[in-house]
Amino acid sequence: MSFALLARRLTLAFLLVLAAAPAAAQDKRIALSFDDIPRFQGGFMTPDERTIALIAGLREAGVEQAAFFVTTGNLEDDYGANGEARIQAYVDAGHVIANHSHSHEYLWNRDAAAYIADLDKAEAWLAGRPGKRPWYRFPYLDEGRDPARRDALRAALRERGLMNGYVTVDLWDWAIDDLASKAIREKRAFDLRALGDFYVETIVQGANFFDRTARATLGRSPAHVLLLHETDLNALFIPDVVAALQADGWTIVTMDEAYRDAIAHVEPDTLYLGGGRINALAAVAGRDPDDLRYERNDDAELTRLFEERVIVKGDR
Ligand SMILES: [Zn+2]
């Protein structure tokens, strides 16, 4: 064998090892969570149909336990009319429920005591229900933009035995659902398959984006928590989302397992808390928050991609 050929073969072998290394090192785990239950109606189906489809999709995908974060004030709206039965249906299917406040307000501009009374109202509704977990998810992931409010809420959650129901993968699934609903309202022609591909790709890329930050910050991949919402797109595409994550090396874990990760019990000493826990920990470690933003968490970027890839050409 000539030296050149040997060198080429060795180079090829080396490249194959490099390519295989990340796969071998991969231990990517992620749990699924859905917010704003019962959420307002989307463009494709009724809220009842959505719950049936989402439960079936999760079952089809083999998702053993997702979490549904309930905003109890939504039960008083028209779209929440049958919400209690839908919440029960998620629990009956093996999923868990937790607190996402009563009124879904920001914390940064509210009186802390009033904000705490509002989450207590939701907690009272949830108390004693099967599948209930002691987790509180901050609406808009807003944990307060000043130390006083942030620390008042940390103390309040502690007193109540509630854990911050943090996320690690924060992406704008709701914004893509909004774009699809708007296209339906405006009677624009779009490609459902292309919508599914765009949607799934946005989630898988986002999960990997936050995982890279996690590995750079923690030196390991934690059990991730994916933030999703109770949308029609999740009812339509959750089996595709899960299949794509698995094809990319991810394992779906239960929410109970995800919240057993060591990062569940830290309180990052930062006010940069609105981008999820990994970003908060990265900010504490000195990363510039501007570098921690997933590029598709952006209205203009999502709209551009939606127009380019989902809307049928010529439909303007
Ligand atoms: Zn929410």
PDB file of C-alpha atoms and ligand atoms in Angstrom:
ATOM      1  CA  MET A   1       0.000   0.000   0.000  1.00  0.00           C
ATOM      2  CA  SER A   2       1.345   3.410  -0.897  1.00  0.00           C
ATOM      3  CA  PHE A   3       1.949   5.900   1.837  1.00  0.00           C
ATOM      4  CA  ALA A   4      -0.635   8.239   0.306  1.00  0.00           C
ATOM      5  CA  LEU A   5      -3.300   5.533   0.324  1.00  0.00           C
ATOM      6  CA  LEU A   6      -2.426   4.520   3.894  1.00  0.00           C
ATOM      7  CA  ALA A   7      -2.579   8.149   4.985  1.00  0.00           C
ATOM      8  CA  ARG A   8      -5.965   8.534   3.302  1.00  0.00           C
ATOM      9  CA  ARG A   9      -7.301   5.409   5.009  1.00  0.00           C
ATOM     10  CA  LEU A  10      -5.975   6.530   8.382  1.00  0.00           C
ATOM     11  CA  THR A  11      -7.536   9.958   7.879  1.00  0.00           C
ATOM     12  CA  LEU A  12     -10.824   8.337   7.025  1.00  0.00           C
ATOM     13  CA  ALA A  13     -10.648   6.110  10.113  1.00  0.00           C
ATOM     14  CA  PHE A  14      -9.821   9.120  12.254  1.00  0.00           C
ATOM     15  CA  LEU A  15     -12.743  11.082  10.859  1.00  0.00           C
ATOM     16  CA  LEU A  16     -15.073   8.171  11.514  1.00  0.00           C
ATOM     17  CA  VAL A  17     -13.879   8.034  15.131  1.00  0.00           C
ATOM     18  CA  LEU A  18     -14.520  11.749  15.539  1.00  0.00           C
ATOM     19  CA  ALA A  19     -17.962  11.436  14.048  1.00  0.00           C
ATOM     20  CA  ALA A  20     -18.782   8.506  16.281  1.00  0.00           C
ATOM     21  CA  ALA A  21     -17.445  10.119  19.434  1.00  0.00           C
ATOM     22  CA  PRO A  22     -20.319  12.529  20.053  1.00  0.00           C
ATOM     23  CA  ALA A  23     -22.842   9.748  19.430  1.00  0.00           C
ATOM     24  CA  ALA A  24     -21.087   7.485  21.916  1.00  0.00           C
ATOM     25  CA  ALA A  25     -20.921  10.284  24.459  1.00  0.00           C
ATOM     26  CA  GLN A  26     -24.558  11.127  23.960  1.00  0.00           C
ATOM     27  CA  ASP A  27     -26.759  10.691  26.934  1.00  0.00           C
ATOM     28  CA  LYS A  28     -29.407  13.216  26.085  1.00  0.00           C
ATOM     29  CA  ARG A  29     -32.545  12.985  28.188  1.00  0.00           C
ATOM     30  CA  ILE A  30     -35.606  15.182  28.050  1.00  0.00           C
ATOM     31  CA  ALA A  31     -39.037  15.343  29.665  1.00  0.00           C
ATOM     32  CA  LEU A  32     -42.096  17.019  28.184  1.00  0.00           C
ATOM     33  CA  SER A  33     -44.187  19.711  29.850  1.00  0.00           C
ATOM     34  CA  PHE A  34     -47.222  21.610  28.608  1.00  0.00           C
ATOM     35  CA  ASP A  35     -48.331  24.994  29.943  1.00  0.00           C
ATOM     36  CA  ASP A  36     -51.497  27.094  30.180  1.00  0.00           C
ATOM     37  CA  ILE A  37     -53.940  24.215  30.697  1.00  0.00           C
ATOM     38  CA  PRO A  38     -56.777  24.612  29.709  1.00  0.00           C
ATOM     39  CA  ARG A  39     -55.484  26.786  26.869  1.00  0.00           C
ATOM     40  CA  PHE A  40     -57.550  28.862  24.449  1.00  0.00           C
ATOM     41  CA  GLN A  41     -58.810  27.308  21.222  1.00  0.00           C
ATOM     42  CA  GLY A  42     -56.439  27.039  18.246  1.00  0.00           C
ATOM     43  CA  GLY A  43     -57.095  26.967  14.505  1.00  0.00           C
ATOM     44  CA  PHE A  44     -57.458  23.264  13.805  1.00  0.00           C
ATOM     45  CA  MET A  45     -59.788  21.707  16.395  1.00  0.00           C
ATOM     46  CA  THR A  46     -61.878  22.265  19.500  1.00  0.00           C
ATOM     47  CA  PRO A  47     -60.214  22.151  22.926  1.00  0.00           C
ATOM     48  CA  ASP A  48     -61.885  18.772  23.598  1.00  0.00           C
ATOM     49  CA  GLU A  49     -60.587  17.333  20.324  1.00  0.00           C
ATOM     50  CA  ARG A  50     -57.156  18.727  21.124  1.00  0.00           C
ATOM     51  CA  THR A  51     -56.970  16.937  24.473  1.00  0.00           C
ATOM     52  CA  ILE A  52     -58.060  13.642  22.907  1.00  0.00           C
ATOM     53  CA  ALA A  53     -55.464  14.007  20.130  1.00  0.00           C
ATOM     54  CA  LEU A  54     -52.677  15.069  22.485  1.00  0.00           C
ATOM     55  CA  ILE A  55     -53.292  12.131  24.835  1.00  0.00           C
ATOM     56  CA  ALA A  56     -53.381   9.738  21.867  1.00  0.00           C
ATOM     57  CA  GLY A  57     -50.219  11.280  20.436  1.00  0.00           C
ATOM     58  CA  LEU A  58     -48.332  10.956  23.696  1.00  0.00           C
ATOM     59  CA  ARG A  59     -49.469   7.345  23.998  1.00  0.00           C
ATOM     60  CA  GLU A  60     -48.484   6.593  20.387  1.00  0.00           C
ATOM     61  CA  ALA A  61     -45.073   8.176  21.034  1.00  0.00           C
ATOM     62  CA  GLY A  62     -44.583   6.080  24.174  1.00  0.00           C
ATOM     63  CA  VAL A  63     -44.361   9.096  26.481  1.00  0.00           C
ATOM     64  CA  GLU A  64     -45.009   7.622  29.893  1.00  0.00           C
ATOM     65  CA  GLN A  65     -45.420  10.837  31.883  1.00  0.00           C
ATOM     66  CA  ALA A  66     -45.599  14.458  30.774  1.00  0.00           C
ATOM     67  CA  ALA A  67     -46.537  17.378  33.034  1.00  0.00           C
ATOM     68  CA  PHE A  68     -49.482  19.685  32.465  1.00  0.00           C
ATOM     69  CA  PHE A  69     -49.169  23.058  34.194  1.00  0.00           C
ATOM     70  CA  VAL A  70     -52.622  24.374  35.004  1.00  0.00           C
ATOM     71  CA  THR A  71     -53.657  28.040  34.922  1.00  0.00           C
ATOM     72  CA  THR A  72     -56.832  27.744  36.949  1.00  0.00           C
ATOM     73  CA  GLY A  73     -58.211  31.143  35.870  1.00  0.00           C
ATOM     74  CA  ASN A  74     -58.556  29.729  32.336  1.00  0.00           C
ATOM     75  CA  LEU A  75     -61.309  27.454  33.685  1.00  0.00           C
ATOM     76  CA  GLU A  76     -63.492  30.569  34.015  1.00  0.00           C
ATOM     77  CA  ASP A  77     -63.190  31.399  30.313  1.00  0.00           C
ATOM     78  CA  ASP A  78     -65.485  30.018  27.598  1.00  0.00           C
ATOM     79  CA  TYR A  79     -62.730  27.797  26.217  1.00  0.00           C
ATOM     80  CA  GLY A  80     -62.187  26.417  29.723  1.00  0.00           C
ATOM     81  CA  ALA A  81     -65.791  25.235  30.053  1.00  0.00           C
ATOM     82  CA  ASN A  82     -64.929  21.547  29.976  1.00  0.00           C
ATOM     83  CA  GLY A  83     -61.409  22.139  31.232  1.00  0.00           C
ATOM     84  CA  GLU A  84     -61.681  20.218  34.469  1.00  0.00           C
ATOM     85  CA  ALA A  85     -62.661  17.044  32.602  1.00  0.00           C
ATOM     86  CA  ARG A  86     -59.795  17.556  30.172  1.00  0.00           C
ATOM     87  CA  ILE A  87     -57.320  17.989  33.030  1.00  0.00           C
ATOM     88  CA  GLN A  88     -58.678  14.787  34.558  1.00  0.00           C
ATOM     89  CA  ALA A  89     -58.221  13.023  31.211  1.00  0.00           C
ATOM     90  CA  TYR A  90     -54.500  13.883  31.196  1.00  0.00           C
ATOM     91  CA  VAL A  91     -54.152  12.487  34.716  1.00  0.00           C
ATOM     92  CA  ASP A  92     -56.116   9.350  33.797  1.00  0.00           C
ATOM     93  CA  ALA A  93     -53.634   8.840  30.946  1.00  0.00           C
ATOM     94  CA  GLY A  94     -50.728   8.738  33.447  1.00  0.00           C
ATOM     95  CA  HIS A  95     -49.578  12.352  33.266  1.00  0.00           C
ATOM     96  CA  VAL A  96     -49.109  14.772  36.153  1.00  0.00           C
ATOM     97  CA  ILE A  97     -50.434  18.250  36.892  1.00  0.00           C
ATOM     98  CA  ALA A  98     -48.969  21.262  38.665  1.00  0.00           C
ATOM     99  CA  ASN A  99     -49.416  24.966  39.331  1.00  0.00           C
ATOM    100  CA  HIS A 100     -49.078  27.643  36.644  1.00  0.00           C
ATOM    101  CA  SER A 101     -50.875  30.357  38.693  1.00  0.00           C
ATOM    102  CA  HIS A 102     -54.495  31.441  38.606  1.00  0.00           C
ATOM    103  CA  SER A 103     -54.232  34.599  36.482  1.00  0.00           C
ATOM    104  CA  HIS A 104     -51.018  34.086  34.471  1.00  0.00           C
ATOM    105  CA  GLU A 105     -49.424  37.428  35.335  1.00  0.00           C
ATOM    106  CA  TYR A 106     -45.893  38.754  35.110  1.00  0.00           C
ATOM    107  CA  LEU A 107     -44.119  39.034  38.453  1.00  0.00           C
ATOM    108  CA  TRP A 108     -41.775  41.925  37.622  1.00  0.00           C
ATOM    109  CA  ASN A 109     -44.513  44.589  37.713  1.00  0.00           C
ATOM    110  CA  ARG A 110     -46.745  43.104  40.428  1.00  0.00           C
ATOM    111  CA  ASP A 111     -46.933  43.353  44.171  1.00  0.00           C
ATOM    112  CA  ALA A 112     -45.290  40.186  45.515  1.00  0.00           C
ATOM    113  CA  ALA A 113     -48.023  39.541  48.110  1.00  0.00           C
ATOM    114  CA  ALA A 114     -50.795  39.791  45.486  1.00  0.00           C
ATOM    115  CA  TYR A 115     -48.815  37.536  43.163  1.00  0.00           C
ATOM    116  CA  ILE A 116     -48.390  34.940  45.924  1.00  0.00           C
ATOM    117  CA  ALA A 117     -52.121  35.089  46.754  1.00  0.00           C
ATOM    118  CA  ASP A 118     -52.820  34.342  43.093  1.00  0.00           C
ATOM    119  CA  LEU A 119     -50.632  31.239  43.043  1.00  0.00           C
ATOM    120  CA  ASP A 120     -52.217  30.142  46.329  1.00  0.00           C
ATOM    121  CA  LYS A 121     -55.604  30.282  44.604  1.00  0.00           C
ATOM    122  CA  ALA A 122     -54.392  27.860  41.947  1.00  0.00           C
ATOM    123  CA  GLU A 123     -52.755  25.683  44.595  1.00  0.00           C
ATOM    124  CA  ALA A 124     -56.069  25.474  46.480  1.00  0.00           C
ATOM    125  CA  TRP A 125     -57.823  24.241  43.317  1.00  0.00           C
ATOM    126  CA  LEU A 126     -55.095  21.649  42.683  1.00  0.00           C
ATOM    127  CA  ALA A 127     -54.817  20.431  46.275  1.00  0.00           C
ATOM    128  CA  GLY A 128     -55.618  16.753  46.732  1.00  0.00           C
ATOM    129  CA  ARG A 129     -56.164  16.035  43.056  1.00  0.00           C
ATOM    130  CA  PRO A 130     -54.650  12.817  41.712  1.00  0.00           C
ATOM    131  CA  GLY A 131     -51.461  13.355  39.751  1.00  0.00           C
ATOM    132  CA  LYS A 132     -50.737  16.649  41.498  1.00  0.00           C
ATOM    133  CA  ARG A 133     -47.076  17.561  41.891  1.00  0.00           C
ATOM    134  CA  PRO A 134     -45.641  20.274  44.192  1.00  0.00           C
ATOM    135  CA  TRP A 135     -44.230  22.373  41.345  1.00  0.00           C
ATOM    136  CA  TYR A 136     -44.841  26.002  40.448  1.00  0.00           C
ATOM    137  CA  ARG A 137     -44.093  27.236  36.943  1.00  0.00           C
ATOM    138  CA  PHE A 138     -43.713  30.987  36.641  1.00  0.00           C
ATOM    139  CA  PRO A 139     -45.887  32.450  33.849  1.00  0.00           C
ATOM    140  CA  TYR A 140     -43.625  33.833  31.088  1.00  0.00           C
ATOM    141  CA  LEU A 141     -40.790  32.242  33.136  1.00  0.00           C
ATOM    142  CA  ASP A 142     -40.746  35.619  34.901  1.00  0.00           C
ATOM    143  CA  GLU A 143     -39.136  35.057  38.308  1.00  0.00           C
ATOM    144  CA  GLY A 144     -38.882  38.783  38.996  1.00  0.00           C
ATOM    145  CA  ARG A 145     -36.388  41.297  37.695  1.00  0.00           C
ATOM    146  CA  ASP A 146     -35.295  42.631  41.080  1.00  0.00           C
ATOM    147  CA  PRO A 147     -33.824  40.748  44.057  1.00  0.00           C
ATOM    148  CA  ALA A 148     -36.737  41.687  46.354  1.00  0.00           C
ATOM    149  CA  ARG A 149     -39.491  40.058  44.276  1.00  0.00           C
ATOM    150  CA  ARG A 150     -37.283  37.149  43.239  1.00  0.00           C
ATOM    151  CA  ASP A 151     -36.347  36.330  46.820  1.00  0.00           C
ATOM    152  CA  ALA A 152     -39.898  36.880  48.139  1.00  0.00           C
ATOM    153  CA  LEU A 153     -41.119  34.225  45.695  1.00  0.00           C
ATOM    154  CA  ARG A 154     -38.269  31.855  46.468  1.00  0.00           C
ATOM    155  CA  ALA A 155     -39.183  32.108  50.168  1.00  0.00           C
ATOM    156  CA  ALA A 156     -42.916  31.713  49.457  1.00  0.00           C
ATOM    157  CA  LEU A 157     -42.360  28.570  47.379  1.00  0.00           C
ATOM    158  CA  ARG A 158     -40.103  27.133  50.068  1.00  0.00           C
ATOM    159  CA  GLU A 159     -42.710  27.800  52.793  1.00  0.00           C
ATOM    160  CA  ARG A 160     -45.331  25.997  50.730  1.00  0.00           C
ATOM    161  CA  GLY A 161     -43.108  23.037  49.885  1.00  0.00           C
ATOM    162  CA  LEU A 162     -43.280  23.961  46.208  1.00  0.00           C
ATOM    163  CA  MET A 163     -40.373  23.556  43.825  1.00  0.00           C
ATOM    164  CA  ASN A 164     -39.748  25.977  40.990  1.00  0.00           C
ATOM    165  CA  GLY A 165     -41.098  24.100  37.951  1.00  0.00           C
ATOM    166  CA  TYR A 166     -38.220  25.337  35.807  1.00  0.00           C
ATOM    167  CA  VAL A 167     -37.562  24.516  32.170  1.00  0.00           C
ATOM    168  CA  THR A 168     -34.225  23.984  30.476  1.00  0.00           C
ATOM    169  CA  VAL A 169     -35.361  24.124  26.843  1.00  0.00           C
ATOM    170  CA  ASP A 170     -37.350  27.294  26.240  1.00  0.00           C
ATOM    171  CA  LEU A 171     -38.591  27.667  22.691  1.00  0.00           C
ATOM    172  CA  TRP A 172     -41.505  29.359  21.036  1.00  0.00           C
ATOM    173  CA  ASP A 173     -43.796  26.454  20.127  1.00  0.00           C
ATOM    174  CA  TRP A 174     -46.760  28.763  20.824  1.00  0.00           C
ATOM    175  CA  ALA A 175     -45.574  31.299  18.251  1.00  0.00           C
ATOM    176  CA  ILE A 176     -45.571  28.713  15.453  1.00  0.00           C
ATOM    177  CA  ASP A 177     -49.063  27.635  16.523  1.00  0.00           C
ATOM    178  CA  ASP A 178     -50.094  31.317  16.352  1.00  0.00           C
ATOM    179  CA  LEU A 179     -48.705  31.596  12.808  1.00  0.00           C
ATOM    180  CA  ALA A 180     -50.642  28.501  11.714  1.00  0.00           C
ATOM    181  CA  SER A 181     -53.885  29.738  13.330  1.00  0.00           C
ATOM    182  CA  LYS A 182     -53.469  33.095  11.632  1.00  0.00           C
ATOM    183  CA  ALA A 183     -52.918  31.434   8.245  1.00  0.00           C
ATOM    184  CA  ILE A 184     -56.141  29.446   8.754  1.00  0.00           C
ATOM    185  CA  ARG A 185     -58.095  32.580   9.745  1.00  0.00           C
ATOM    186  CA  GLU A 186     -56.776  34.412   6.685  1.00  0.00           C
ATOM    187  CA  LYS A 187     -57.624  31.410   4.482  1.00  0.00           C
ATOM    188  CA  ARG A 188     -54.079  31.155   3.181  1.00  0.00           C
ATOM    189  CA  ALA A 189     -52.905  27.919   1.586  1.00  0.00           C
ATOM    190  CA  PHE A 190     -50.202  26.121   3.527  1.00  0.00           C
ATOM    191  CA  ASP A 191     -48.547  22.728   3.447  1.00  0.00           C
ATOM    192  CA  LEU A 192     -49.373  20.747   6.603  1.00  0.00           C
ATOM    193  CA  ARG A 193     -46.457  18.342   6.073  1.00  0.00           C
ATOM    194  CA  ALA A 194     -44.042  21.258   5.655  1.00  0.00           C
ATOM    195  CA  LEU A 195     -45.514  22.833   8.788  1.00  0.00           C
ATOM    196  CA  GLY A 196     -44.850  19.615  10.714  1.00  0.00           C
ATOM    197  CA  ASP A 197     -41.276  19.415   9.436  1.00  0.00           C
ATOM    198  CA  PHE A 198     -40.578  23.048  10.319  1.00  0.00           C
ATOM    199  CA  TYR A 199     -42.145  22.611  13.736  1.00  0.00           C
ATOM    200  CA  VAL A 200     -40.283  19.417  14.600  1.00  0.00           C
ATOM    201  CA  GLU A 201     -36.974  20.814  13.337  1.00  0.00           C
ATOM    202  CA  THR A 202     -37.397  23.956  15.472  1.00  0.00           C
ATOM    203  CA  ILE A 203     -37.862  21.829  18.584  1.00  0.00           C
ATOM    204  CA  VAL A 204     -34.990  19.400  17.940  1.00  0.00           C
ATOM    205  CA  GLN A 205     -32.569  22.204  17.060  1.00  0.00           C
ATOM    206  CA  GLY A 206     -33.690  24.105  20.141  1.00  0.00           C
ATOM    207  CA  ALA A 207     -33.158  21.112  22.414  1.00  0.00           C
ATOM    208  CA  ASN A 208     -29.629  20.695  21.052  1.00  0.00           C
ATOM    209  CA  PHE A 209     -28.948  24.429  21.378  1.00  0.00           C
ATOM    210  CA  PHE A 210     -29.751  24.391  25.095  1.00  0.00           C
ATOM    211  CA  ASP A 211     -27.930  21.088  25.573  1.00  0.00           C
ATOM    212  CA  ARG A 212     -24.726  22.601  24.166  1.00  0.00           C
ATOM    213  CA  THR A 213     -24.996  25.451  26.659  1.00  0.00           C
ATOM    214  CA  ALA A 214     -25.648  22.916  29.430  1.00  0.00           C
ATOM    215  CA  ARG A 215     -22.582  20.826  28.578  1.00  0.00           C
ATOM    216  CA  ALA A 216     -20.386  23.939  28.330  1.00  0.00           C
ATOM    217  CA  THR A 217     -21.689  25.181  31.691  1.00  0.00           C
ATOM    218  CA  LEU A 218     -22.097  22.004  33.754  1.00  0.00           C
ATOM    219  CA  GLY A 219     -19.681  19.697  31.987  1.00  0.00           C
ATOM    220  CA  ARG A 220     -22.514  17.236  31.506  1.00  0.00           C
ATOM    221  CA  SER A 221     -25.942  16.925  29.959  1.00  0.00           C
ATOM    222  CA  PRO A 222     -28.667  17.249  32.595  1.00  0.00           C
ATOM    223  CA  ALA A 223     -32.117  15.701  32.348  1.00  0.00           C
ATOM    224  CA  HIS A 224     -33.812  18.415  30.329  1.00  0.00           C
ATOM    225  CA  VAL A 225     -37.312  19.842  30.670  1.00  0.00           C
ATOM    226  CA  LEU A 226     -38.913  20.935  27.408  1.00  0.00           C
ATOM    227  CA  LEU A 227     -41.424  23.769  27.622  1.00  0.00           C
ATOM    228  CA  LEU A 228     -44.385  23.272  25.306  1.00  0.00           C
ATOM    229  CA  HIS A 229     -47.972  24.514  25.424  1.00  0.00           C
ATOM    230  CA  GLU A 230     -51.357  22.865  25.025  1.00  0.00           C
ATOM    231  CA  THR A 231     -51.580  23.766  21.336  1.00  0.00           C
ATOM    232  CA  ASP A 232     -53.113  22.193  18.261  1.00  0.00           C
ATOM    233  CA  LEU A 233     -49.651  21.759  16.765  1.00  0.00           C
ATOM    234  CA  ASN A 234     -48.613  19.592  19.691  1.00  0.00           C
ATOM    235  CA  ALA A 235     -51.842  17.594  19.332  1.00  0.00           C
ATOM    236  CA  LEU A 236     -51.036  17.122  15.640  1.00  0.00           C
ATOM    237  CA  PHE A 237     -47.291  16.560  15.754  1.00  0.00           C
ATOM    238  CA  ILE A 238     -46.179  15.257  19.150  1.00  0.00           C
ATOM    239  CA  PRO A 239     -45.447  11.729  17.808  1.00  0.00           C
ATOM    240  CA  ASP A 240     -43.263  13.331  15.102  1.00  0.00           C
ATOM    241  CA  VAL A 241     -41.533  15.537  17.676  1.00  0.00           C
ATOM    242  CA  VAL A 242     -40.730  12.535  19.863  1.00  0.00           C
ATOM    243  CA  ALA A 243     -39.606  10.373  16.924  1.00  0.00           C
ATOM    244  CA  ALA A 244     -37.291  13.129  15.687  1.00  0.00           C
ATOM    245  CA  LEU A 245     -35.812  13.669  19.146  1.00  0.00           C
ATOM    246  CA  GLN A 246     -35.196   9.929  19.490  1.00  0.00           C
ATOM    247  CA  ALA A 247     -33.639   9.730  16.019  1.00  0.00           C
ATOM    248  CA  ASP A 248     -31.307  12.521  17.157  1.00  0.00           C
ATOM    249  CA  GLY A 249     -30.157  10.531  20.194  1.00  0.00           C
ATOM    250  CA  TRP A 250     -32.576  11.799  22.825  1.00  0.00           C
ATOM    251  CA  THR A 251     -34.349   9.592  25.357  1.00  0.00           C
ATOM    252  CA  ILE A 252     -37.722  10.750  26.646  1.00  0.00           C
ATOM    253  CA  VAL A 253     -37.876  10.574  30.441  1.00  0.00           C
ATOM    254  CA  THR A 254     -40.645  11.282  32.926  1.00  0.00           C
ATOM    255  CA  MET A 255     -41.005  14.701  34.515  1.00  0.00           C
ATOM    256  CA  ASP A 256     -40.446  13.054  37.895  1.00  0.00           C
ATOM    257  CA  GLU A 257     -37.051  11.827  36.691  1.00  0.00           C
ATOM    258  CA  ALA A 258     -36.098  15.167  35.140  1.00  0.00           C
ATOM    259  CA  TYR A 259     -36.792  17.020  38.374  1.00  0.00           C
ATOM    260  CA  ARG A 260     -34.531  14.617  40.284  1.00  0.00           C
ATOM    261  CA  ASP A 261     -31.553  16.177  38.467  1.00  0.00           C
ATOM    262  CA  ALA A 262     -29.099  18.101  40.668  1.00  0.00           C
ATOM    263  CA  ILE A 263     -29.997  21.355  38.880  1.00  0.00           C
ATOM    264  CA  ALA A 264     -33.517  21.097  40.326  1.00  0.00           C
ATOM    265  CA  HIS A 265     -32.307  22.232  43.720  1.00  0.00           C
ATOM    266  CA  VAL A 266     -30.250  25.296  42.903  1.00  0.00           C
ATOM    267  CA  GLU A 267     -31.326  28.916  43.030  1.00  0.00           C
ATOM    268  CA  PRO A 268     -29.132  30.666  40.466  1.00  0.00           C
ATOM    269  CA  ASP A 269     -27.745  33.909  41.874  1.00  0.00           C
ATOM    270  CA  THR A 270     -28.750  36.048  38.921  1.00  0.00           C
ATOM    271  CA  LEU A 271     -31.635  38.158  37.681  1.00  0.00           C
ATOM    272  CA  TYR A 272     -31.265  36.568  34.246  1.00  0.00           C
ATOM    273  CA  LEU A 273     -33.928  33.939  34.882  1.00  0.00           C
ATOM    274  CA  GLY A 274     -36.384  34.290  31.986  1.00  0.00           C
ATOM    275  CA  GLY A 275     -34.543  31.998  29.578  1.00  0.00           C
ATOM    276  CA  GLY A 276     -34.775  28.834  31.619  1.00  0.00           C
ATOM    277  CA  ARG A 277     -32.489  27.264  34.197  1.00  0.00           C
ATOM    278  CA  ILE A 278     -29.573  26.368  31.939  1.00  0.00           C
ATOM    279  CA  ASN A 279     -29.344  29.931  30.700  1.00  0.00           C
ATOM    280  CA  ALA A 280     -29.510  31.238  34.271  1.00  0.00           C
ATOM    281  CA  LEU A 281     -26.670  28.923  35.326  1.00  0.00           C
ATOM    282  CA  ALA A 282     -24.678  29.933  32.244  1.00  0.00           C
ATOM    283  CA  ALA A 283     -25.180  33.600  33.122  1.00  0.00           C
ATOM    284  CA  VAL A 284     -23.937  32.921  36.656  1.00  0.00           C
ATOM    285  CA  ALA A 285     -20.879  31.268  35.075  1.00  0.00           C
ATOM    286  CA  GLY A 286     -20.178  34.492  33.210  1.00  0.00           C
ATOM    287  CA  ARG A 287     -21.711  33.868  29.799  1.00  0.00           C
ATOM    288  CA  ASP A 288     -23.130  36.861  27.974  1.00  0.00           C
ATOM    289  CA  PRO A 289     -26.956  36.471  27.918  1.00  0.00           C
ATOM    290  CA  ASP A 290     -26.916  37.755  24.329  1.00  0.00           C
ATOM    291  CA  ASP A 291     -25.140  34.527  23.326  1.00  0.00           C
ATOM    292  CA  LEU A 292     -27.716  32.333  25.062  1.00  0.00           C
ATOM    293  CA  ARG A 293     -30.729  33.128  22.914  1.00  0.00           C
ATOM    294  CA  TYR A 294     -32.002  30.465  20.531  1.00  0.00           C
ATOM    295  CA  GLU A 295     -32.185  32.170  17.153  1.00  0.00           C
ATOM    296  CA  ARG A 296     -35.706  30.905  16.460  1.00  0.00           C
ATOM    297  CA  ASN A 297     -37.072  32.519  19.641  1.00  0.00           C
ATOM    298  CA  ASP A 298     -37.844  35.518  17.494  1.00  0.00           C
ATOM    299  CA  ASP A 299     -41.060  36.642  15.790  1.00  0.00           C
ATOM    300  CA  ALA A 300     -39.385  37.960  12.652  1.00  0.00           C
ATOM    301  CA  GLU A 301     -37.274  34.824  12.175  1.00  0.00           C
ATOM    302  CA  LEU A 302     -40.196  32.434  12.716  1.00  0.00           C
ATOM    303  CA  THR A 303     -42.431  34.466  10.390  1.00  0.00           C
ATOM    304  CA  ARG A 304     -39.748  34.492   7.700  1.00  0.00           C
ATOM    305  CA  LEU A 305     -39.267  30.720   7.909  1.00  0.00           C
ATOM    306  CA  PHE A 306     -43.021  30.082   8.041  1.00  0.00           C
ATOM    307  CA  GLU A 307     -43.615  32.170   4.904  1.00  0.00           C
ATOM    308  CA  GLU A 308     -40.693  30.546   3.104  1.00  0.00           C
ATOM    309  CA  ARG A 309     -41.319  26.927   4.018  1.00  0.00           C
ATOM    310  CA  VAL A 310     -44.955  26.459   5.035  1.00  0.00           C
ATOM    311  CA  ILE A 311     -47.071  28.876   3.002  1.00  0.00           C
ATOM    312  CA  VAL A 312     -47.780  27.564  -0.483  1.00  0.00           C
ATOM    313  CA  LYS A 313     -45.922  29.665  -3.052  1.00  0.00           C
ATOM    314  CA  GLY A 314     -48.012  32.312  -4.746  1.00  0.00           C
ATOM    315  CA  ASP A 315     -50.339  32.658  -1.748  1.00  0.00           C
ATOM    316  CA  ARG A 316     -49.607  36.186  -0.591  1.00  0.00           C
TER     317      ARG A 316
HETATM  318 ZN    ZN B   1     -47.894  30.138  30.542  1.00  0.00          ZN
END
